[in-house]
């Protein structure tokens, strides 16, 4: 029997969320899917019946390959929290009615822990209402690497590679003048320090590495930070510090929040928009020591830097998209694809699926024992964990000197 499927992308973009989309598309085609629909802007768009037929845009293997290397979310994304069934049963009735109208048998959602809440709610609703003709599967994604159960997430390796590589360049630049300068680099990741931890990758036999790394897993003490800067400056003129956007003081107040004038914006999942930590700390350092400082916020650049994507990440993201399709076609529902690491050296992993209830809305943080040097650096174990994920070059298709992307 022909099967129609629908796939959506949700949450913040990454370099490889389209690679997972390509995996869903390619494997669904191979397994004989009839129509392959894409939600415009995730579940929010679907509620307004906004979708495309993906075969109108992805016509051949070359399009699949370019999609794999196109950053951000080809279908558009959303940060939309479904109301609970108790609050709004009509929302769920509406989604099921739309899916039935489109004759959908399999629903896929590519996203992070918040987006997996959509799979959790829909699959639970379907189970409770004895809806057995539609399956709901999650495909993991997030640069933050904060999903529970899975060894790592698609998107993390590429963002980590960008962070390691760009910090090497920042360090070369910072060391050029014989003056006192403190460069502070702010890295995304919200309440998990996985991405900021990737700053440790910059260090090697051709690079001095950053001097200090601060993760949100430990309370940030401003006085201790200033003392560290003072100590390092006794032997070194140029200091480079990496900080997570989500560092908080002992009272749980974000450093950027304390420095902000006015309230931070909050999204539908209750997350505060974090930005300004590097600027706030730079100001403190400049005021205290009277030296030159330079705040750098990687911001969205680190999410979609697919020109320096990790081939491992691109390939794994494709694999996990395809795996979700295979599992759904085998009748699985309410599950999310996960990576299982078998070994570091050589790097070996496989994929499987896991109950969405264990993954939705849960934030996995960096193990505290990986944070060393009085909370200012990462252990060798952390580096060994990250290193395999940044391997291989996912070189873009270059056209007229620039990477070629595919867009709606
Ligand atoms: O969830 C991924 C992420 O990139 C976080 O690291 C960051 O805090 C957040 O998204 C920013 O979201 P937005 O671009 O919607 O402000």
Coordinates of C-alpha atoms and ligand atoms in Angstrom, one line a residue:
X1 CA 0.0 0.0 0.0
X2 CA 1.3 3.5 -0.9
X3 CA 2.2 5.6 2.1
X4 CA 2.2 9.3 2.5
X5 CA 4.6 10.9 5.0
X6 CA 5.0 14.4 6.4
X7 CA 8.2 15.8 7.9
X8 CA 8.8 19.0 9.8
X9 CA 11.8 20.9 11.2
X10 CA 11.6 22.7 14.6
X11 CA 13.7 24.8 17.0
X12 CA 17.0 26.6 16.2
X13 CA 18.7 25.8 12.9
X14 CA 21.9 23.8 12.6
X15 CA 24.4 23.0 9.8
X16 CA 23.0 19.5 9.3
X17 CA 19.2 19.6 10.1
X18 CA 18.7 19.5 6.3
X19 CA 21.0 16.4 6.1
X20 CA 18.5 14.6 8.4
X21 CA 15.7 15.9 6.2
X22 CA 17.5 14.5 3.2
X23 CA 17.8 11.2 5.0
X24 CA 14.1 11.1 5.7
X25 CA 13.3 12.0 2.0
X26 CA 15.8 9.6 0.4
X27 CA 14.9 6.6 2.6
X28 CA 11.1 7.3 2.4
X29 CA 11.4 7.3 -1.4
X30 CA 13.5 4.1 -1.4
X31 CA 10.9 2.4 0.8
X32 CA 8.2 3.3 -1.6
X33 CA 6.5 6.4 0.0
X34 CA 4.0 7.9 -2.3
X35 CA 3.8 11.6 -1.3
X36 CA 6.5 13.2 0.9
X37 CA 5.2 16.4 2.4
X38 CA 7.2 19.0 4.3
X39 CA 5.5 21.2 6.9
X40 CA 6.2 24.9 6.4
X41 CA 7.5 26.1 9.8
X42 CA 6.9 23.0 11.7
X43 CA 3.8 22.2 13.6
X44 CA 2.8 25.9 13.6
X45 CA 2.6 25.9 9.8
X46 CA 0.8 22.5 9.7
X47 CA -1.9 23.9 12.0
X48 CA -2.5 26.4 9.2
X49 CA -2.3 23.7 6.6
X50 CA 0.9 25.1 5.2
X51 CA 3.0 22.4 3.6
X52 CA 4.8 21.5 0.4
X53 CA 5.3 18.4 -1.7
X54 CA 9.0 17.9 -1.3
X55 CA 9.3 16.2 -4.7
X56 CA 8.5 19.5 -6.3
X57 CA 11.8 20.8 -5.0
X58 CA 14.1 17.7 -4.5
X59 CA 14.1 16.2 -8.0
X60 CA 17.3 14.2 -8.2
X61 CA 20.3 12.9 -6.3
X62 CA 22.2 16.1 -6.8
X63 CA 19.4 18.0 -5.0
X64 CA 19.6 15.6 -2.2
X65 CA 23.3 16.1 -1.9
X66 CA 23.0 19.9 -2.0
X67 CA 20.2 19.7 0.6
X68 CA 22.6 17.7 2.9
X69 CA 25.1 20.6 2.7
X70 CA 22.6 23.5 3.0
X71 CA 22.5 25.0 6.5
X72 CA 19.5 26.0 8.5
X73 CA 16.0 24.5 8.0
X74 CA 14.9 24.2 4.4
X75 CA 11.3 23.9 5.4
X76 CA 11.4 26.7 7.9
X77 CA 11.2 26.2 11.6
X78 CA 9.2 27.3 14.6
X79 CA 9.4 27.5 18.4
X80 CA 5.9 26.5 19.1
X81 CA 4.8 24.6 22.2
X82 CA 1.7 22.6 21.7
X83 CA -0.9 23.2 24.4
X84 CA -1.6 20.2 26.6
X85 CA -4.5 17.9 25.5
X86 CA -6.3 18.9 28.7
X87 CA -6.1 22.6 27.7
X88 CA -6.9 22.2 24.1
X89 CA -8.1 18.9 22.8
X90 CA -9.4 20.7 19.7
X91 CA -5.7 21.4 18.6
X92 CA -5.0 17.6 18.5
X93 CA -8.3 16.9 16.8
X94 CA -7.4 19.5 14.2
X95 CA -3.9 18.0 13.6
X96 CA -5.3 14.5 13.2
X97 CA -8.0 15.8 10.9
X98 CA -5.4 17.6 8.7
X99 CA -3.2 14.5 8.6
X100 CA -6.1 12.3 7.7
X101 CA -7.2 14.7 5.0
X102 CA -3.6 14.4 3.5
X103 CA -3.7 10.6 4.0
X104 CA -0.6 10.7 6.1
X105 CA 0.6 7.4 7.7
X106 CA 3.9 8.6 9.1
X107 CA 4.7 11.9 10.8
X108 CA 8.4 12.9 11.4
X109 CA 9.6 15.8 13.4
X110 CA 13.3 16.9 13.4
X111 CA 14.2 18.9 16.5
X112 CA 15.7 19.3 20.0
X113 CA 14.3 18.5 23.4
X114 CA 11.5 21.1 23.2
X115 CA 10.5 19.9 19.7
X116 CA 10.4 16.3 21.0
X117 CA 7.6 17.5 23.2
X118 CA 5.5 17.7 20.1
X119 CA 6.2 14.0 19.3
X120 CA 5.5 13.1 22.9
X121 CA 2.1 14.9 23.0
X122 CA 1.0 13.6 19.6
X123 CA 2.0 10.0 20.1
X124 CA 0.4 10.0 23.6
X125 CA -2.8 11.5 22.2
X126 CA -2.9 8.9 19.4
X127 CA -2.4 6.1 21.9
X128 CA -5.1 7.3 24.2
X129 CA -7.5 7.7 21.3
X130 CA -6.6 4.4 19.8
X131 CA -5.4 6.1 16.6
X132 CA -3.3 3.4 15.0
X133 CA -3.1 4.5 11.3
X134 CA -0.6 7.3 12.0
X135 CA 2.9 6.9 13.6
X136 CA 4.9 9.8 15.2
X137 CA 8.7 9.7 15.2
X138 CA 11.3 12.1 16.4
X139 CA 14.6 12.8 14.7
X140 CA 17.1 14.5 17.1
X141 CA 18.8 17.8 16.3
X142 CA 20.5 20.6 18.2
X143 CA 23.9 22.3 18.3
X144 CA 23.4 22.4 22.1
X145 CA 24.0 18.6 22.4
X146 CA 21.7 18.6 25.4
X147 CA 19.4 15.7 24.5
X148 CA 19.2 12.9 27.0
X149 CA 20.0 9.3 26.2
X150 CA 21.7 9.8 22.8
X151 CA 25.5 10.0 22.9
X152 CA 25.5 13.3 21.0
X153 CA 23.1 15.2 18.7
X154 CA 23.2 16.0 15.0
X155 CA 24.4 19.5 14.6
X156 CA 26.8 19.5 17.6
X157 CA 29.8 18.2 15.7
X158 CA 29.7 20.9 13.0
X159 CA 29.2 23.7 15.5
X160 CA 32.0 22.3 17.7
X161 CA 34.3 22.2 14.6
X162 CA 33.4 25.8 13.8
X163 CA 34.1 26.9 17.4
X164 CA 37.5 25.0 17.6
X165 CA 38.6 26.3 14.2
X166 CA 37.4 29.9 14.7
X167 CA 39.0 30.1 18.1
X168 CA 42.3 29.1 16.6
X169 CA 42.0 32.1 14.2
X170 CA 40.9 34.4 17.0
X171 CA 44.0 33.4 19.0
X172 CA 46.3 34.0 16.1
X173 CA 44.8 37.4 15.7
X174 CA 44.9 38.2 19.4
X175 CA 48.6 37.4 19.8
X176 CA 49.7 39.7 17.0
X177 CA 50.1 42.9 19.0
X178 CA 52.4 43.2 22.1
X179 CA 49.7 44.8 24.1
X180 CA 47.5 43.8 27.0
X181 CA 44.2 42.6 25.6
X182 CA 41.5 40.3 26.9
X183 CA 39.3 38.7 24.2
X184 CA 36.1 37.2 25.5
X185 CA 34.2 34.9 23.2
X186 CA 30.5 34.0 23.9
X187 CA 29.2 30.6 22.7
X188 CA 25.7 29.4 22.5
X189 CA 24.2 26.3 24.3
X190 CA 21.8 27.7 26.8
X191 CA 22.0 25.8 30.1
X192 CA 24.4 23.1 28.8
X193 CA 28.1 23.8 28.3
X194 CA 28.8 21.2 25.5
X195 CA 29.3 23.9 22.9
X196 CA 31.5 26.1 25.1
X197 CA 33.5 23.0 26.0
X198 CA 34.4 22.8 22.3
X199 CA 36.7 25.8 22.9
X200 CA 39.1 23.3 24.3
X201 CA 39.6 21.8 20.8
X202 CA 41.5 24.9 19.7
X203 CA 44.6 23.9 21.7
X204 CA 47.2 21.8 19.9
X205 CA 50.9 21.8 18.8
X206 CA 50.1 24.7 16.5
X207 CA 48.0 26.7 18.9
X208 CA 48.2 27.9 22.5
X209 CA 44.5 27.4 23.1
X210 CA 42.2 29.6 25.1
X211 CA 43.2 30.5 28.6
X212 CA 39.9 30.0 30.4
X213 CA 36.6 28.3 29.6
X214 CA 33.4 28.9 31.6
X215 CA 30.4 26.5 31.4
X216 CA 26.9 27.0 32.9
X217 CA 27.2 23.7 34.8
X218 CA 29.1 25.6 37.6
X219 CA 28.1 28.9 39.2
X220 CA 30.1 31.8 37.8
X221 CA 31.9 33.9 40.4
X222 CA 32.8 37.3 39.0
X223 CA 35.5 38.0 41.6
X224 CA 37.2 34.7 41.1
X225 CA 37.1 35.4 37.3
X226 CA 38.8 38.8 37.7
X227 CA 41.4 37.2 40.0
X228 CA 42.2 34.6 37.3
X229 CA 42.6 37.3 34.7
X230 CA 45.0 39.2 37.0
X231 CA 47.0 36.0 37.6
X232 CA 47.3 35.1 33.9
X233 CA 48.2 38.7 33.0
X234 CA 51.4 38.4 35.1
X235 CA 52.9 36.1 32.5
X236 CA 50.8 36.7 29.4
X237 CA 49.7 39.9 27.7
X238 CA 47.0 38.5 25.5
X239 CA 44.3 36.5 27.1
X240 CA 41.5 34.6 25.4
X241 CA 38.4 33.5 27.3
X242 CA 35.5 31.3 26.1
X243 CA 32.2 31.7 28.0
X244 CA 28.9 30.0 27.6
X245 CA 26.0 32.4 27.0
X246 CA 24.2 30.6 29.8
X247 CA 26.6 31.2 32.7
X248 CA 24.8 32.1 35.9
X249 CA 25.9 33.5 39.3
X250 CA 25.4 31.5 42.5
X251 CA 21.8 32.9 42.8
X252 CA 20.9 31.4 39.4
X253 CA 20.8 34.8 37.6
X254 CA 22.3 34.7 34.1
X255 CA 25.3 37.0 33.8
X256 CA 23.9 38.6 30.7
X257 CA 20.5 39.1 32.5
X258 CA 22.1 40.9 35.3
X259 CA 23.8 43.2 32.8
X260 CA 20.8 43.7 30.6
X261 CA 18.8 46.9 30.8
X262 CA 15.2 45.5 31.1
X263 CA 13.8 42.0 30.9
X264 CA 15.1 39.4 28.5
X265 CA 12.7 38.1 25.8
X266 CA 11.2 34.7 26.6
X267 CA 10.1 32.1 24.0
X268 CA 7.0 29.8 24.2
X269 CA 9.0 27.2 26.0
X270 CA 10.0 29.7 28.7
X271 CA 13.6 30.1 27.5
X272 CA 15.2 33.5 28.0
X273 CA 17.0 35.0 25.0
X274 CA 20.6 34.9 26.1
X275 CA 23.1 37.3 24.7
X276 CA 25.5 39.9 26.0
X277 CA 27.6 37.9 28.4
X278 CA 30.9 38.6 26.6
X279 CA 30.1 42.3 26.4
X280 CA 29.2 42.5 30.1
X281 CA 32.4 40.6 31.2
X282 CA 34.6 42.7 28.8
X283 CA 33.3 45.9 30.4
X284 CA 34.1 44.5 33.9
X285 CA 37.6 43.6 32.8
X286 CA 38.2 46.9 31.1
X287 CA 37.0 48.9 34.1
X288 CA 39.0 46.8 36.6
X289 CA 42.3 46.6 34.7
X290 CA 42.1 49.5 32.3
X291 CA 43.2 47.2 29.4
X292 CA 41.9 46.7 25.9
X293 CA 39.1 44.1 25.7
X294 CA 37.3 42.6 22.8
X295 CA 33.9 40.8 23.2
X296 CA 33.0 38.4 20.4
X297 CA 29.6 36.8 20.2
X298 CA 29.5 33.8 17.9
X299 CA 25.7 34.0 18.0
X300 CA 23.9 32.5 15.0
X301 CA 27.1 32.2 12.9
X302 CA 28.1 29.0 14.8
X303 CA 24.8 27.3 14.0
X304 CA 24.9 27.4 10.3
X305 CA 28.6 27.5 9.4
X306 CA 28.2 24.6 7.0
X307 CA 31.2 25.7 5.0
X308 CA 33.3 24.1 7.8
X309 CA 30.8 21.3 8.5
X310 CA 31.9 18.0 10.0
X311 CA 31.5 15.2 7.5
X312 CA 30.9 12.8 10.4
X313 CA 28.0 15.0 11.5
X314 CA 26.6 15.4 8.0
X315 CA 26.7 11.6 7.4
X316 CA 25.3 10.7 10.9
X317 CA 22.5 13.2 10.5
X318 CA 21.5 11.7 7.2
X319 CA 21.7 8.2 8.7
X320 CA 19.4 9.0 11.7
X321 CA 16.8 10.6 9.4
X322 CA 16.7 7.5 7.3
X323 CA 16.6 5.3 10.4
X324 CA 13.5 7.1 11.7
X325 CA 11.7 6.3 8.5
X326 CA 12.7 2.6 8.6
X327 CA 11.5 2.3 12.2
X328 CA 8.2 4.1 11.4
X329 CA 7.6 1.9 8.4
X330 CA 8.2 -1.1 10.7
X331 CA 5.3 0.3 12.9
X332 CA 7.2 2.1 15.6
X333 CA 5.7 5.3 17.1
X334 CA 6.5 7.7 20.0
X335 CA 10.2 7.1 19.5
X336 CA 13.3 9.2 18.8
X337 CA 16.4 8.1 16.9
X338 CA 19.6 8.0 19.1
X339 CA 23.3 7.5 18.6
X340 CA 25.1 4.9 20.6
X341 CA 28.9 5.2 20.8
X342 CA 30.7 1.9 20.8
X343 CA 34.3 3.3 21.0
X344 CA 36.4 6.5 20.7
X345 CA 39.5 5.0 19.0
X346 CA 38.5 3.9 16.5
X347 CA 35.4 6.0 16.5
X348 CA 32.5 3.5 16.2
X349 CA 28.8 4.2 16.7
X350 CA 25.4 2.8 15.7
X351 CA 21.9 4.1 15.9
X352 CA 18.7 2.9 17.5
X353 CA 15.4 4.3 18.7
X354 CA 14.3 5.3 22.2
X355 CA 11.1 6.2 24.0
X356 CA 10.4 9.9 23.4
X357 CA 9.2 10.3 27.0
X358 CA 12.8 10.0 28.2
X359 CA 14.0 12.7 25.9
X360 CA 11.4 15.4 25.5
X361 CA 11.9 18.5 27.7
X362 CA 15.0 17.0 29.4
X363 CA 18.3 18.9 29.3
X364 CA 21.5 16.9 29.5
X365 CA 24.5 18.8 30.8
X366 CA 28.3 18.3 30.8
X367 CA 29.5 15.8 33.5
X368 CA 30.9 17.9 36.3
X369 CA 34.0 15.7 36.5
X370 CA 34.9 16.8 33.0
X371 CA 35.3 20.4 34.2
X372 CA 38.8 20.9 35.6
X373 CA 41.2 23.6 36.7
X374 CA 38.9 25.1 39.3
X375 CA 36.1 25.2 36.8
X376 CA 38.0 26.8 34.0
X377 CA 38.9 24.1 31.5
X378 CA 38.0 20.7 30.2
X379 CA 39.5 17.3 30.9
X380 CA 41.1 15.0 28.3
X381 CA 38.1 12.8 28.6
X382 CA 35.9 15.6 27.3
X383 CA 38.3 16.3 24.5
X384 CA 38.3 12.5 23.6
X385 CA 34.5 12.6 23.5
X386 CA 34.4 15.7 21.2
X387 CA 37.3 14.9 18.8
X388 CA 35.7 12.2 16.7
X389 CA 32.6 14.3 16.1
X390 CA 34.4 17.0 14.2
X391 CA 36.3 14.7 11.9
X392 CA 36.0 14.9 8.1
X393 CA 35.3 17.8 5.8
X394 CA 31.8 18.3 4.4
X395 CA 32.9 20.6 1.7
X396 CA 30.2 22.7 0.1
X397 CA 29.5 22.6 -3.6
X398 CA 31.1 25.9 -4.6
X399 CA 29.5 28.0 -7.3
X400 CA 31.0 31.3 -8.4
X401 CA 33.2 31.3 -5.4
X402 CA 30.5 30.7 -2.8
X403 CA 28.8 27.6 -1.3
X404 CA 25.7 26.5 -3.2
X405 CA 22.5 26.2 -1.1
X406 CA 19.0 25.0 -2.0
X407 CA 16.0 27.0 -0.9
X408 CA 12.3 27.1 -1.3
Ligands
LIG1 O1 18.6 25.8 20.8 C1 19.7 26.1 20.1 C2 20.1 27.5 20.4 O2 21.0 27.8 19.3 C3 20.6 27.8 21.7 O3 22.0 27.5 21.9 C4 20.4 29.3 21.8 O4 20.3 29.8 23.1 C5 19.0 29.4 21.2 O5 19.0 28.4 20.2 C6 18.8 30.8 20.5 O6 17.5 30.7 19.9 P1 17.0 31.9 19.0 O7 17.8 31.9 17.7 O8 15.6 31.4 18.7 O9 17.1 33.1 19.7

